[in-house]
Amino acid sequence: QRLEKMTHWFHRNPLKATAPVPFNYYGVATGPAASKICSDLRSCRAQLLELFTDLSCNPEMMKKAADSYFSLLQVICSKNLKKETRYKIELNDYVYNSSAQQDAVFELISMGFNVALWYTKYASRLAGKENITEDEAKEVHRSLKIAAGIFKHLKESHIPKLITPAEKGRDLEARLLEAYIIQCQAEAQEVTIARAIELKHAPGLIAALAYETANFYQKADHTLSSLEPAYSAKWRKYLHLKMCFYTAYAYCYHGQTLLASDKCGEAIRSLQEAEKFYAKAEALCKEYGETKGPGPTAKPSEHLFFRKLGNLVKNTLEKCERENGFITHWTPETLAAFDLTKRPKDDSTKPKPEEVVKPVKEPDIKPQKDTGCHIS
């Protein structure tokens, strides 16, 4: 089964660049078993880095590679070797600064962060197809949930263990991780909305889901509001335009609910609000494309996901106005204009002779020649 109406566009921040890590542990790795762990760490890390940019990589491959590397890295953390190697990774891709720490937990968090980003990028590639299958839609939803879970796990379980606390405004800081978590939740719910539309669920349910999704995006935007604009400007434009976009969705489907209840006036007002928020989203799409910063150089207003909502709002509003016209044509005031007390009296009006009802003149159809067919 194909979900022809489902199509999405997601903003994505770049993967974090990282310097090679030798894992030598001179004087500490004293036996063949320890040397093998160091060798496996180097090869597993290299394989994981390759998969980050391999378009043929799928979630199963990513999970296997990540599990292999992180299980080995946990050995380093558990053996009090956390400070024996220096790890360097680019943590602020907006100003291209790098951070380095002599802490294996920092490496675990940084690489885990990239794994979570990979899942969001995989979901984005899959969701961007115009006609994705139901199974692919489920895969998008699952990938976003996995990414949110990784971000949450890093924030709650590993970042507090850093020897040097995460720098404010950097990717490993609590506000940014929270924004990533909420964004993943919002995007996963977009998939749910698309599914609800395909299954023709009640407009009231779709309106409620869209309203909740808009609130997710607003919350994520608020989480980033205290950061420097140089870091978050483009990202926040995305969150704001998605908030306006799904608010328009909510008003549009709420209008359909009102229309079904013969509340045409209220439905029209709801659709007019949808038009306003859609216009705001359209303006923000332009601003997003003009804002400097990492992320795709796309024009979201030209994307199919955006154009479809515009047509839906327009067509639904026109339908509301048409039906409202039918209803207002027969208002109580219109009916009151027919006053039976003002009709002429019977004795003052001479009855008119009744018109002769003429028969309907039908065309004279000539019988065709015998074709040899008989009806019995």
Coordinates of C-alpha atoms in Angstrom, one line a residue, residues 22-321:
P22 CA 44.8 6.2 18.0
F23 CA 43.8 4.1 21.1
N24 CA 47.4 3.2 21.8
Y25 CA 47.6 3.2 25.6
Y26 CA 51.4 2.8 25.6
G27 CA 52.6 1.2 28.8
V28 CA 49.0 0.4 29.8
A29 CA 48.0 -2.2 27.3
T30 CA 50.3 -4.9 28.4
G31 CA 49.0 -8.1 26.9
P32 CA 47.6 -9.5 23.6
A33 CA 44.0 -9.2 24.9
A34 CA 44.4 -5.5 25.7
S35 CA 46.2 -4.9 22.3
K36 CA 43.3 -6.6 20.5
I37 CA 40.8 -4.3 22.2
C38 CA 42.8 -1.3 21.1
S39 CA 42.9 -2.6 17.6
D40 CA 39.2 -3.4 17.6
L41 CA 38.4 0.1 18.9
R42 CA 40.3 1.7 16.0
S43 CA 38.6 -0.5 13.3
C44 CA 35.1 -0.3 14.8
R45 CA 35.4 3.5 15.1
A46 CA 36.6 3.8 11.5
Q47 CA 33.7 1.6 10.3
L48 CA 31.1 3.6 12.2
L49 CA 32.5 6.9 10.7
E50 CA 32.2 5.4 7.2
L51 CA 28.6 4.3 7.7
F52 CA 27.6 7.8 8.8
T53 CA 28.1 9.0 5.1
D54 CA 27.2 5.7 3.4
L55 CA 23.7 6.2 1.7
S56 CA 23.3 2.4 1.5
C57 CA 23.5 2.1 5.3
N58 CA 20.3 1.0 7.0
P59 CA 19.2 1.0 10.7
E60 CA 20.3 -2.6 11.1
M61 CA 23.8 -1.9 9.9
M62 CA 24.0 1.2 12.0
K63 CA 22.9 -0.6 15.1
K64 CA 25.3 -3.4 14.7
A65 CA 28.3 -1.1 14.1
A66 CA 27.3 1.3 17.0
D67 CA 26.8 -1.6 19.4
S68 CA 30.2 -3.0 18.5
Y69 CA 32.0 0.2 19.1
F70 CA 30.2 1.4 22.2
S71 CA 30.6 -2.0 23.9
L72 CA 34.4 -1.8 23.5
L73 CA 34.4 1.9 24.6
Q74 CA 32.5 0.9 27.8
V75 CA 35.5 -1.3 28.6
I76 CA 37.8 1.7 28.5
C77 CA 35.4 3.7 30.7
S78 CA 35.0 0.8 33.3
K79 CA 38.8 0.2 33.6
N80 CA 39.6 3.8 34.7
L81 CA 41.3 4.5 31.4
K82 CA 39.0 7.5 30.7
K83 CA 41.8 10.0 30.8
E84 CA 44.4 8.0 28.8
T85 CA 43.4 9.3 25.4
R86 CA 42.5 12.7 24.0
Y87 CA 39.3 12.9 21.9
K88 CA 38.6 15.8 19.6
I89 CA 35.3 16.5 17.9
E90 CA 33.6 19.5 16.2
L91 CA 30.8 20.4 18.5
N92 CA 29.6 23.7 17.2
D93 CA 29.1 23.5 13.5
Y94 CA 27.7 27.0 13.4
V95 CA 31.1 28.7 14.1
Y96 CA 33.2 25.7 13.3
N97 CA 34.9 25.4 16.6
S98 CA 36.2 22.1 17.9
S99 CA 36.2 20.8 21.5
A100 CA 38.6 18.3 22.9
Q101 CA 38.6 16.4 26.2
Q102 CA 40.8 13.7 27.6
D103 CA 37.7 11.7 28.6
A104 CA 36.3 8.5 27.1
V105 CA 32.8 9.5 28.2
F106 CA 33.2 12.6 26.0
E107 CA 34.0 10.2 23.1
L108 CA 31.0 8.0 23.9
I109 CA 28.7 11.1 24.0
S110 CA 30.1 12.6 20.9
M111 CA 29.8 9.5 18.7
G112 CA 26.4 8.7 20.2
F113 CA 25.3 12.2 19.2
N114 CA 26.4 11.4 15.6
V115 CA 24.5 8.1 15.7
A116 CA 21.3 9.9 16.8
L117 CA 21.9 12.5 14.0
W118 CA 22.3 9.7 11.5
Y119 CA 18.9 8.2 12.4
T120 CA 17.2 11.6 11.9
K121 CA 18.9 12.0 8.5
Y122 CA 17.9 8.5 7.5
A123 CA 14.3 9.3 8.5
S124 CA 14.5 12.5 6.5
R125 CA 15.7 10.8 3.3
L126 CA 13.0 8.2 3.6
A127 CA 10.2 10.7 4.4
G128 CA 11.2 13.0 1.5
K129 CA 10.0 10.5 -1.1
E130 CA 6.7 11.4 -2.7
N131 CA 5.1 8.0 -2.6
I132 CA 6.5 6.0 0.3
T133 CA 5.0 2.6 1.4
E134 CA 3.3 2.1 4.7
D135 CA 6.3 0.0 5.9
E136 CA 8.7 2.9 5.0
A137 CA 6.4 5.3 6.9
K138 CA 6.7 3.1 10.0
E139 CA 10.5 3.0 9.5
V140 CA 10.6 6.8 9.5
H141 CA 8.5 6.9 12.7
R142 CA 10.7 4.2 14.4
S143 CA 14.0 6.0 13.4
L144 CA 12.9 9.3 14.9
K145 CA 11.8 7.6 18.1
I146 CA 15.2 5.9 18.3
A147 CA 17.0 9.2 17.7
A148 CA 15.0 10.9 20.5
G149 CA 15.8 8.0 22.8
I150 CA 19.5 8.3 22.1
F151 CA 19.5 12.1 22.7
K152 CA 17.5 11.6 26.0
H153 CA 19.9 8.8 27.2
L154 CA 23.0 10.9 26.5
K155 CA 21.4 13.9 28.3
E156 CA 20.3 12.0 31.4
S157 CA 22.9 9.2 31.8
H158 CA 26.2 10.2 30.3
I159 CA 26.6 14.0 30.1
P160 CA 26.4 14.4 33.9
K161 CA 29.5 12.0 34.1
L162 CA 31.7 14.3 32.0
I163 CA 35.0 15.3 33.8
T164 CA 34.7 18.7 32.2
P165 CA 31.0 19.9 32.1
A166 CA 29.5 20.6 28.7
E167 CA 30.1 24.2 27.5
K168 CA 27.1 26.5 27.3
G169 CA 25.7 26.9 23.8
R170 CA 27.4 23.8 22.5
D171 CA 25.7 20.7 21.1
L172 CA 26.1 18.7 24.3
E173 CA 24.5 21.3 26.5
A174 CA 21.1 20.4 28.0
R175 CA 19.0 23.0 26.1
L176 CA 20.2 21.8 22.7
L177 CA 19.7 18.2 23.5
E178 CA 16.2 18.9 24.7
A179 CA 15.5 20.8 21.4
Y180 CA 16.6 17.7 19.4
I181 CA 14.4 15.4 21.5
I182 CA 11.3 17.6 21.1
Q183 CA 12.0 18.0 17.3
C184 CA 12.2 14.3 16.9
Q185 CA 8.9 13.9 18.7
A186 CA 7.2 16.5 16.6
E187 CA 8.5 15.0 13.3
A188 CA 7.4 11.5 14.4
Q189 CA 3.9 12.9 15.0
E190 CA 3.9 14.4 11.5
V191 CA 4.1 10.8 10.3
T192 CA 1.1 9.9 12.5
I193 CA -0.9 12.8 11.1
A194 CA -0.2 11.7 7.5
R195 CA -1.3 8.2 8.4
A196 CA -4.5 9.6 10.0
I197 CA -5.3 11.5 6.8
E198 CA -4.7 8.4 4.6
L199 CA -7.1 6.4 6.8
K200 CA -9.7 9.2 6.6
H201 CA -9.9 9.6 10.4
A202 CA -12.3 12.2 11.8
P203 CA -11.2 15.8 11.0
G204 CA -11.4 16.5 14.7
L205 CA -8.8 14.0 15.5
I206 CA -6.4 15.3 12.8
A207 CA -7.0 18.8 14.0
A208 CA -6.0 17.8 17.6
L209 CA -2.9 16.0 16.4
A210 CA -1.8 19.0 14.3
Y211 CA -2.4 21.4 17.2
E212 CA -0.3 19.2 19.5
T213 CA 2.5 19.0 16.8
A214 CA 2.5 22.8 16.5
N215 CA 2.9 23.0 20.2
F216 CA 5.9 20.6 20.1
Y217 CA 7.6 22.9 17.5
Q218 CA 6.8 26.0 19.6
K219 CA 8.3 24.3 22.7
A220 CA 11.5 23.3 20.8
D221 CA 11.8 26.9 19.4
H222 CA 11.4 28.3 22.9
T223 CA 14.1 26.0 24.2
L224 CA 16.6 27.5 21.7
S225 CA 15.5 31.1 22.4
S226 CA 18.2 31.9 24.9
L227 CA 21.0 30.8 22.6
E228 CA 23.1 33.1 20.5
P229 CA 21.4 33.8 17.1
A230 CA 24.6 32.9 15.2
Y231 CA 24.1 29.4 16.5
S232 CA 20.4 28.8 16.3
A233 CA 18.9 31.3 13.7
K234 CA 18.3 28.9 10.8
W235 CA 17.3 26.1 13.0
R236 CA 14.7 28.3 14.8
K237 CA 13.3 29.5 11.5
Y238 CA 12.6 25.9 10.7
L239 CA 10.9 25.3 14.1
H240 CA 8.8 28.5 13.8
L241 CA 7.7 27.8 10.2
K242 CA 6.7 24.2 11.2
M243 CA 4.7 25.6 14.2
C244 CA 2.8 28.0 11.8
F245 CA 2.4 25.2 9.3
Y246 CA 0.7 22.8 11.7
T247 CA -1.3 25.5 13.3
A248 CA -2.8 26.1 9.8
Y249 CA -3.4 22.4 9.5
A250 CA -5.2 22.4 12.9
Y251 CA -7.5 25.3 11.9
C252 CA -8.1 23.8 8.5
Y253 CA -9.3 20.4 9.9
H254 CA -11.2 22.1 12.7
G255 CA -13.0 24.1 10.0
Q256 CA -14.1 20.8 8.4
T257 CA -15.5 19.6 11.7
L258 CA -17.5 22.8 12.1
L259 CA -18.7 22.6 8.5
A260 CA -20.0 19.0 9.2
S261 CA -22.0 20.4 12.1
D262 CA -23.6 23.1 9.8
K263 CA -21.6 25.8 11.6
C264 CA -20.6 27.5 8.4
G265 CA -19.9 30.9 9.8
E266 CA -17.5 29.5 12.4
A267 CA -16.0 27.2 9.8
I268 CA -15.2 30.2 7.6
R269 CA -13.5 32.0 10.5
S270 CA -11.4 28.9 11.3
L271 CA -10.3 28.6 7.6
Q272 CA -9.5 32.3 7.5
E273 CA -7.2 31.7 10.5
A274 CA -5.7 28.8 8.6
E275 CA -5.0 31.1 5.7
K276 CA -3.2 33.6 8.0
F277 CA -0.9 31.0 9.5
Y278 CA -0.2 29.4 6.1
A279 CA 0.8 32.9 4.9
K280 CA 3.1 33.3 7.9
A281 CA 4.6 29.9 7.2
E282 CA 5.2 30.9 3.6
A283 CA 7.0 34.0 4.7
L284 CA 9.1 32.1 7.1
C285 CA 10.0 29.6 4.3
K286 CA 11.6 32.5 2.4
E287 CA 13.4 33.7 5.5
Y288 CA 14.7 30.2 6.2
G289 CA 16.2 30.1 2.7
E290 CA 17.9 33.5 3.2
T291 CA 19.2 32.8 6.7
K292 CA 22.9 31.8 7.0
G293 CA 23.8 28.6 8.8
P294 CA 24.1 24.9 8.5
G295 CA 21.2 23.0 7.0
P296 CA 19.8 22.3 3.6
T297 CA 19.7 25.2 1.1
A298 CA 16.1 24.1 0.1
K299 CA 13.1 26.3 -0.7
P300 CA 10.5 24.6 1.5
S301 CA 7.6 26.7 0.0
E302 CA 8.2 24.9 -3.3
H303 CA 8.1 21.4 -1.6
L304 CA 5.1 19.2 -2.2
F305 CA 4.3 18.9 1.5
F306 CA 3.9 22.7 1.7
R307 CA 1.9 23.2 -1.6
K308 CA -0.6 20.5 -0.6
L309 CA -1.7 22.3 2.5
G310 CA -2.1 25.6 0.6
N311 CA -4.5 23.9 -1.9
L312 CA -6.4 22.1 1.0
V313 CA -7.0 25.4 2.9
K314 CA -8.1 27.2 -0.3
N315 CA -10.5 24.4 -1.4
T316 CA -12.0 23.9 2.1
L317 CA -12.6 27.7 2.5
E318 CA -14.3 27.9 -0.9
K319 CA -16.5 24.9 0.1
C320 CA -17.4 26.6 3.4
E321 CA -18.3 29.8 1.6

